[in-house]
Amino acid sequence: MPDILHRLEARRQHVKQVCQSEGLDVPSVKYQPNAWEFLINHNYALVWCNVFKAASSTWMWNFNLLAGYTQEQLLKANEAPVAMARHKYPRPSVKKLQKVLNTSPPPLSFMITRHPLLRLVSAYRNKILAGNRIYKKISKKIIRTYNALGPPVPQETKDGRAPRHKVALVPSFPQFVQWVLDEEARGSNLDMHWIPQARFCTPCLVDFYVFAKMETLDEDANYIIFTSGINKVIKPKVINRSVGVSTEEAARKLLCQLSASQMDGLLHLYRLDFQLFEYEAESYRTCVGLKPTH
């Protein structure tokens, strides 16, 4: 336990230092606290900012169990887990969130972070490449707009295989990335599955007690579970909706398809995520022809 306590404290201090050096430790016109995706469980004094594509399925399951749903209800439900959760956990206002965080003793507040580029690849595979119906309209628009970046690619199922029926075409990864970068340049609100984590959970303005990471999630999650006492209700569990090729393996292939300018754009878009949560992208920089940073 001392090792994990040291690691979590080091992460908190690092985030605080980066926030101060970036001038983000106080609200400004461009940087306001965002309470939209927080879930507050008063019974167990838990506050979670749900970062999509960062163990979100696992912890949505956990929070739904804590809200009183049974495993059978969750497994048989036609409604999405997020929608079910919001019946029990209304979206808090910033004022309500700050009031809860300032109670004594304070709740165990946490967010789970993931390498920004791996999270982007995971979102692309799950929402675009797999032909998610919610994203079909925008996929068609991306193909029309960015046909100069090469042809679209065949849709793949979640296990990485082509569908059995007539194969639909979806945006290639370079087409998708260029659309994301252009959306950012236009000042559009980015989709929750690939918006920067620093913008989504505003960790410079919310006093998180635990910054868990996908890379150390077994230990980090156990700490949250046993420290908060929710081990009486849930057991350590991982829900991984992706199958087939791992995200890491897919990332090595997809990210190296990008141009140097596209990679540079992504590194700029996710700059704060890299700095706050101590991730690096050297291998991805070099494979597209960018010079190493050190």
C-alpha positions as a Markdown table, in Angstrom:
| # | Residue | x | y | z |
|---|---|---|---|---|
| 1 | Met | 0.0 | 0.0 | 0.0 |
| 2 | Pro | 2.8 | 2.6 | 0.7 |
| 3 | Asp | 3.9 | 2.3 | -2.9 |
| 4 | Ile | 0.5 | 3.1 | -4.4 |
| 5 | Leu | 0.0 | 6.0 | -1.9 |
| 6 | His | 3.3 | 7.4 | -3.0 |
| 7 | Arg | 2.4 | 7.1 | -6.6 |
| 8 | Leu | -1.0 | 8.7 | -6.2 |
| 9 | Glu | 0.4 | 11.6 | -4.2 |
| 10 | Ala | 3.1 | 12.1 | -6.9 |
| 11 | Arg | 0.4 | 12.3 | -9.5 |
| 12 | Arg | -1.6 | 14.8 | -7.6 |
| 13 | Gln | 1.4 | 17.0 | -7.0 |
| 14 | His | 2.4 | 16.8 | -10.7 |
| 15 | Val | -1.0 | 17.8 | -11.9 |
| 16 | Lys | -1.0 | 20.7 | -9.5 |
| 17 | Gln | 2.4 | 21.9 | -10.7 |
| 18 | Val | 1.4 | 21.7 | -14.4 |
| 19 | Cys | -1.8 | 23.5 | -13.7 |
| 20 | Gln | 0.0 | 26.3 | -11.9 |
| 21 | Ser | 2.7 | 26.6 | -14.6 |
| 22 | Glu | 0.0 | 26.8 | -17.3 |
| 23 | Gly | -2.0 | 29.3 | -15.4 |
| 24 | Leu | -5.1 | 27.0 | -15.3 |
| 25 | Asp | -5.4 | 26.7 | -11.5 |
| 26 | Val | -8.0 | 29.6 | -11.5 |
| 27 | Pro | -11.1 | 29.8 | -13.7 |
| 28 | Ser | -10.8 | 32.0 | -16.8 |
| 29 | Val | -13.0 | 32.9 | -19.8 |
| 30 | Lys | -11.5 | 29.9 | -21.7 |
| 31 | Tyr | -11.2 | 27.5 | -18.8 |
| 32 | Gln | -14.2 | 26.9 | -16.6 |
| 33 | Pro | -15.0 | 23.9 | -14.4 |
| 34 | Asn | -17.0 | 21.3 | -16.3 |
| 35 | Ala | -19.4 | 19.2 | -14.1 |
| 36 | Trp | -21.4 | 17.6 | -16.9 |
| 37 | Glu | -20.0 | 14.1 | -16.8 |
| 38 | Phe | -19.5 | 13.7 | -13.0 |
| 39 | Leu | -21.4 | 11.1 | -11.0 |
| 40 | Ile | -21.9 | 11.7 | -7.3 |
| 41 | Asn | -22.6 | 8.7 | -5.0 |
| 42 | His | -23.5 | 10.2 | -1.6 |
| 43 | Asn | -23.9 | 6.8 | 0.2 |
| 44 | Tyr | -20.3 | 5.9 | -0.4 |
| 45 | Ala | -18.9 | 9.4 | -0.7 |
| 46 | Leu | -17.6 | 8.8 | -4.2 |
| 47 | Val | -17.2 | 11.4 | -7.0 |
| 48 | Trp | -16.2 | 10.1 | -10.5 |
| 49 | Cys | -15.6 | 12.0 | -13.7 |
| 50 | Asn | -16.4 | 9.6 | -16.5 |
| 51 | Val | -13.8 | 9.8 | -19.2 |
| 52 | Phe | -15.2 | 7.8 | -22.1 |
| 53 | Lys | -12.8 | 5.2 | -23.5 |
| 54 | Ala | -11.0 | 5.0 | -20.2 |
| 55 | Ala | -12.5 | 2.1 | -18.3 |
| 56 | Ser | -15.8 | 3.9 | -18.6 |
| 57 | Ser | -17.9 | 0.7 | -19.2 |
| 58 | Thr | -16.4 | -1.0 | -16.1 |
| 59 | Trp | -17.0 | 2.0 | -13.8 |
| 60 | Met | -20.5 | 2.7 | -15.2 |
| 61 | Trp | -21.3 | -0.9 | -14.3 |
| 62 | Asn | -19.9 | -0.3 | -10.8 |
| 63 | Phe | -21.8 | 2.9 | -10.2 |
| 64 | Asn | -25.0 | 1.4 | -11.4 |
| 65 | Leu | -24.6 | -1.5 | -8.9 |
| 66 | Leu | -24.0 | 1.1 | -6.2 |
| 67 | Ala | -27.2 | 2.9 | -7.3 |
| 68 | Gly | -29.2 | -0.2 | -6.5 |
| 69 | Tyr | -29.5 | -2.0 | -9.9 |
| 70 | Thr | -29.0 | -5.7 | -9.8 |
| 71 | Gln | -26.6 | -7.5 | -12.1 |
| 72 | Glu | -29.6 | -9.2 | -13.8 |
| 73 | Gln | -31.2 | -5.8 | -14.5 |
| 74 | Leu | -28.0 | -4.5 | -16.0 |
| 75 | Leu | -27.5 | -7.5 | -18.2 |
| 76 | Lys | -31.1 | -7.6 | -19.5 |
| 77 | Ala | -31.6 | -3.8 | -19.9 |
| 78 | Asn | -32.4 | -2.4 | -23.3 |
| 79 | Glu | -31.4 | 1.1 | -22.1 |
| 80 | Ala | -27.8 | 2.2 | -22.3 |
| 81 | Pro | -25.8 | 2.0 | -19.1 |
| 82 | Val | -25.2 | 5.7 | -19.2 |
| 83 | Ala | -28.9 | 6.5 | -19.4 |
| 84 | Met | -29.6 | 4.1 | -16.6 |
| 85 | Ala | -27.0 | 5.8 | -14.5 |
| 86 | Arg | -28.5 | 9.2 | -15.1 |
| 87 | His | -31.8 | 8.1 | -13.6 |
| 88 | Lys | -30.0 | 7.6 | -10.3 |
| 89 | Tyr | -27.2 | 10.3 | -10.7 |
| 90 | Pro | -28.6 | 13.5 | -12.1 |
| 91 | Arg | -26.0 | 15.7 | -13.8 |
| 92 | Pro | -24.7 | 18.1 | -11.1 |
| 93 | Ser | -24.2 | 21.8 | -11.5 |
| 94 | Val | -20.7 | 23.2 | -10.9 |
| 95 | Lys | -22.0 | 24.7 | -7.6 |
| 96 | Lys | -23.4 | 21.3 | -6.5 |
| 97 | Leu | -20.2 | 19.6 | -7.4 |
| 98 | Gln | -18.0 | 22.1 | -5.5 |
| 99 | Lys | -20.3 | 21.8 | -2.5 |
| 100 | Val | -19.9 | 18.0 | -2.4 |
| 101 | Leu | -16.1 | 18.2 | -2.9 |
| 102 | Asn | -15.8 | 20.7 | 0.0 |
| 103 | Thr | -17.7 | 18.6 | 2.5 |
| 104 | Ser | -15.8 | 17.3 | 5.6 |
| 105 | Pro | -14.6 | 14.6 | 5.4 |
| 106 | Pro | -14.2 | 15.0 | 1.6 |
| 107 | Pro | -15.4 | 12.3 | -0.8 |
| 108 | Leu | -13.0 | 10.1 | -2.7 |
| 109 | Ser | -13.0 | 11.9 | -6.0 |
| 110 | Phe | -11.3 | 10.3 | -9.0 |
| 111 | Met | -10.9 | 10.2 | -12.8 |
| 112 | Ile | -9.2 | 7.5 | -14.9 |
| 113 | Thr | -6.8 | 8.7 | -17.6 |
| 114 | Arg | -5.5 | 7.0 | -20.7 |
| 115 | His | -2.8 | 7.7 | -23.3 |
| 116 | Pro | -4.5 | 10.4 | -25.5 |
| 117 | Leu | -3.6 | 8.8 | -28.8 |
| 118 | Leu | -4.6 | 5.3 | -27.7 |
| 119 | Arg | -7.9 | 6.7 | -26.5 |
| 120 | Leu | -8.4 | 8.3 | -29.9 |
| 121 | Val | -7.6 | 5.1 | -31.7 |
| 122 | Ser | -10.0 | 3.2 | -29.4 |
| 123 | Ala | -12.8 | 5.7 | -30.2 |
| 124 | Tyr | -12.1 | 5.5 | -33.9 |
| 125 | Arg | -12.3 | 1.7 | -34.0 |
| 126 | Asn | -15.4 | 1.6 | -31.8 |
| 127 | Lys | -17.4 | 4.4 | -33.3 |
| 128 | Ile | -16.2 | 4.9 | -36.8 |
| 129 | Leu | -14.5 | 1.8 | -38.1 |
| 130 | Ala | -17.2 | -0.5 | -36.6 |
| 131 | Gly | -19.9 | 1.5 | -38.3 |
| 132 | Asn | -21.7 | 2.6 | -35.1 |
| 133 | Arg | -25.1 | 3.7 | -36.4 |
| 134 | Ile | -25.0 | 7.0 | -34.4 |
| 135 | Tyr | -21.9 | 8.0 | -36.3 |
| 136 | Lys | -23.0 | 6.9 | -39.8 |
| 137 | Lys | -24.2 | 10.4 | -40.9 |
| 138 | Ile | -21.0 | 12.1 | -39.9 |
| 139 | Ser | -18.9 | 9.2 | -41.4 |
| 140 | Lys | -20.5 | 9.9 | -44.8 |
| 141 | Lys | -19.8 | 13.6 | -44.4 |
| 142 | Ile | -16.1 | 12.9 | -43.6 |
| 143 | Ile | -15.7 | 10.6 | -46.6 |
| 144 | Arg | -17.2 | 13.3 | -48.9 |
| 145 | Thr | -15.1 | 16.1 | -47.4 |
| 146 | Tyr | -11.8 | 14.4 | -47.2 |
| 147 | Asn | -11.7 | 12.2 | -50.3 |
| 148 | Ala | -8.4 | 13.9 | -51.3 |
| 149 | Leu | -6.8 | 12.1 | -48.3 |
| 150 | Gly | -7.3 | 8.7 | -50.0 |
| 151 | Pro | -10.1 | 6.2 | -50.3 |
| 152 | Pro | -12.4 | 5.2 | -47.4 |
| 153 | Val | -11.9 | 1.7 | -45.8 |
| 154 | Pro | -14.1 | -1.3 | -45.4 |
| 155 | Gln | -16.1 | -1.3 | -42.2 |
| 156 | Glu | -14.9 | -3.8 | -39.6 |
| 157 | Thr | -16.8 | -5.6 | -36.9 |
| 158 | Lys | -15.6 | -5.2 | -33.3 |
| 159 | Asp | -13.5 | -8.3 | -33.6 |
| 160 | Gly | -11.6 | -6.8 | -36.5 |
| 161 | Arg | -13.3 | -8.8 | -39.3 |
| 162 | Ala | -15.4 | -7.5 | -42.2 |
| 163 | Pro | -19.2 | -7.8 | -41.8 |
| 164 | Arg | -20.9 | -10.8 | -43.3 |
| 165 | His | -23.4 | -8.6 | -45.3 |
| 166 | Lys | -22.5 | -6.1 | -48.0 |
| 167 | Val | -19.4 | -4.3 | -46.8 |
| 168 | Ala | -20.0 | -0.6 | -46.0 |
| 169 | Leu | -17.2 | 2.0 | -46.4 |
| 170 | Val | -16.2 | 4.2 | -43.5 |
| 171 | Pro | -13.6 | 7.0 | -43.1 |
| 172 | Ser | -10.0 | 6.0 | -43.0 |
| 173 | Phe | -8.0 | 6.9 | -39.9 |
| 174 | Pro | -6.3 | 9.9 | -41.7 |
| 175 | Gln | -9.7 | 11.2 | -42.9 |
| 176 | Phe | -11.1 | 10.9 | -39.4 |
| 177 | Val | -8.2 | 12.6 | -37.7 |
| 178 | Gln | -8.3 | 15.5 | -40.2 |
| 179 | Trp | -12.0 | 16.0 | -39.5 |
| 180 | Val | -11.2 | 16.0 | -35.7 |
| 181 | Leu | -8.5 | 18.6 | -36.2 |
| 182 | Asp | -10.6 | 20.7 | -38.4 |
| 183 | Glu | -13.5 | 20.6 | -35.9 |
| 184 | Glu | -11.1 | 21.8 | -33.2 |
| 185 | Ala | -9.9 | 24.6 | -35.5 |
| 186 | Arg | -13.5 | 25.7 | -36.1 |
| 187 | Gly | -14.1 | 25.9 | -32.4 |
| 188 | Ser | -16.7 | 23.1 | -32.5 |
| 189 | Asn | -17.4 | 21.1 | -29.3 |
| 190 | Leu | -15.5 | 17.8 | -29.8 |
| 191 | Asp | -17.3 | 14.5 | -29.3 |
| 192 | Met | -17.1 | 13.1 | -25.7 |
| 193 | His | -15.1 | 10.1 | -26.9 |
| 194 | Trp | -12.1 | 12.1 | -28.1 |
| 195 | Ile | -12.4 | 15.5 | -26.4 |
| 196 | Pro | -9.2 | 16.1 | -24.4 |
| 197 | Gln | -9.5 | 14.7 | -20.9 |
| 198 | Ala | -8.2 | 17.9 | -19.4 |
| 199 | Arg | -11.0 | 19.8 | -21.1 |
| 200 | Phe | -13.7 | 17.2 | -20.2 |
| 201 | Cys | -12.9 | 16.8 | -16.5 |
| 202 | Thr | -11.1 | 20.1 | -15.9 |
| 203 | Pro | -8.6 | 18.6 | -13.3 |
| 204 | Cys | -7.0 | 21.9 | -12.8 |
| 205 | Leu | -10.2 | 23.2 | -11.2 |
| 206 | Val | -11.5 | 20.1 | -9.6 |
| 207 | Asp | -9.6 | 18.7 | -6.6 |
| 208 | Phe | -9.3 | 15.0 | -7.5 |
| 209 | Tyr | -8.0 | 12.7 | -4.8 |
| 210 | Val | -7.1 | 9.9 | -7.2 |
| 211 | Phe | -5.8 | 10.1 | -10.7 |
| 212 | Ala | -6.0 | 6.5 | -11.8 |
| 213 | Lys | -4.4 | 5.3 | -15.0 |
| 214 | Met | -5.4 | 2.6 | -17.5 |
| 215 | Glu | -1.7 | 1.4 | -17.3 |
| 216 | Thr | -2.0 | 0.8 | -13.5 |
| 217 | Leu | -5.7 | 0.3 | -13.3 |
| 218 | Asp | -5.7 | -3.0 | -11.4 |
| 219 | Glu | -3.9 | -1.5 | -8.4 |
| 220 | Asp | -5.6 | 1.9 | -8.7 |
| 221 | Ala | -9.1 | 0.5 | -9.0 |
| 222 | Asn | -8.5 | -1.8 | -6.0 |
| 223 | Tyr | -7.4 | 1.2 | -4.0 |
| 224 | Ile | -10.6 | 3.1 | -4.9 |
| 225 | Ile | -12.8 | 0.0 | -4.2 |
| 226 | Phe | -11.3 | -0.9 | -0.8 |
| 227 | Thr | -10.7 | 2.6 | 0.5 |
| 228 | Ser | -14.3 | 3.7 | -0.2 |
| 229 | Gly | -15.7 | 0.5 | 1.2 |
| 230 | Ile | -17.6 | -0.4 | -1.9 |
| 231 | Asn | -16.0 | -3.8 | -1.9 |
| 232 | Lys | -19.1 | -4.8 | 0.1 |
| 233 | Val | -21.2 | -4.3 | -3.0 |
| 234 | Ile | -18.9 | -4.8 | -6.0 |
| 235 | Lys | -15.9 | -6.9 | -6.8 |
| 236 | Pro | -12.9 | -5.8 | -8.9 |
| 237 | Lys | -14.2 | -6.3 | -12.5 |
| 238 | Val | -13.1 | -5.2 | -16.0 |
| 239 | Ile | -15.5 | -4.8 | -18.8 |
| 240 | Asn | -13.7 | -4.7 | -22.2 |
| 241 | Arg | -16.1 | -4.2 | -25.1 |
| 242 | Ser | -13.3 | -4.5 | -27.7 |
| 243 | Val | -12.1 | -7.9 | -29.0 |
| 244 | Gly | -9.6 | -9.0 | -31.6 |
| 245 | Val | -6.5 | -6.9 | -32.2 |
| 246 | Ser | -5.5 | -4.9 | -29.1 |
| 247 | Thr | -5.7 | -1.1 | -29.1 |
| 248 | Glu | -1.9 | -0.9 | -28.7 |
| 249 | Glu | -1.3 | -3.0 | -31.8 |
| 250 | Ala | -3.9 | -1.2 | -33.8 |
| 251 | Ala | -2.4 | 2.2 | -32.7 |
| 252 | Arg | 1.0 | 1.2 | -34.1 |
| 253 | Lys | -0.6 | 0.7 | -37.5 |
| 254 | Leu | -3.1 | 3.5 | -37.6 |
| 255 | Leu | -1.1 | 6.3 | -36.1 |
| 256 | Cys | 1.8 | 5.7 | -38.5 |
| 257 | Gln | -0.6 | 6.3 | -41.4 |
| 258 | Leu | -0.8 | 9.9 | -40.5 |
| 259 | Ser | 1.1 | 12.8 | -42.0 |
| 260 | Ala | 3.6 | 14.7 | -40.0 |
| 261 | Ser | 1.3 | 17.7 | -39.9 |
| 262 | Gln | -1.6 | 15.6 | -38.6 |
| 263 | Met | 0.5 | 14.1 | -35.9 |
| 264 | Asp | 1.7 | 17.5 | -34.9 |
| 265 | Gly | -1.9 | 18.7 | -34.8 |
| 266 | Leu | -2.9 | 15.8 | -32.5 |
| 267 | Leu | 0.1 | 16.5 | -30.2 |
| 268 | His | -1.0 | 20.1 | -29.9 |
| 269 | Leu | -4.7 | 19.1 | -29.4 |
| 270 | Tyr | -3.8 | 16.7 | -26.6 |
| 271 | Arg | -0.8 | 18.7 | -25.2 |
| 272 | Leu | -2.3 | 19.2 | -21.8 |
| 273 | Asp | -3.3 | 15.5 | -21.5 |
| 274 | Phe | 0.3 | 14.5 | -22.2 |
| 275 | Gln | 1.7 | 17.0 | -19.7 |
| 276 | Leu | -0.8 | 16.6 | -16.9 |
| 277 | Phe | -0.9 | 12.8 | -17.0 |
| 278 | Glu | 2.7 | 12.1 | -18.0 |
| 279 | Tyr | 2.4 | 10.4 | -21.3 |
| 280 | Glu | 4.8 | 10.4 | -24.2 |
| 281 | Ala | 4.5 | 9.9 | -27.9 |
| 282 | Glu | 8.1 | 9.5 | -29.2 |
| 283 | Ser | 7.5 | 6.3 | -31.1 |
| 284 | Tyr | 4.5 | 7.8 | -32.9 |
| 285 | Arg | 6.4 | 11.0 | -33.6 |
| 286 | Thr | 9.3 | 9.2 | -35.3 |
| 287 | Cys | 7.1 | 6.9 | -37.4 |
| 288 | Val | 5.6 | 9.8 | -39.2 |
| 289 | Gly | 8.9 | 11.6 | -39.6 |
| 290 | Leu | 8.8 | 14.1 | -36.8 |
| 291 | Lys | 12.0 | 14.7 | -34.9 |
| 292 | Pro | 12.3 | 13.2 | -31.4 |
| 293 | Thr | 11.8 | 15.7 | -28.6 |
| 294 | His | 14.9 | 14.5 | -26.8 |
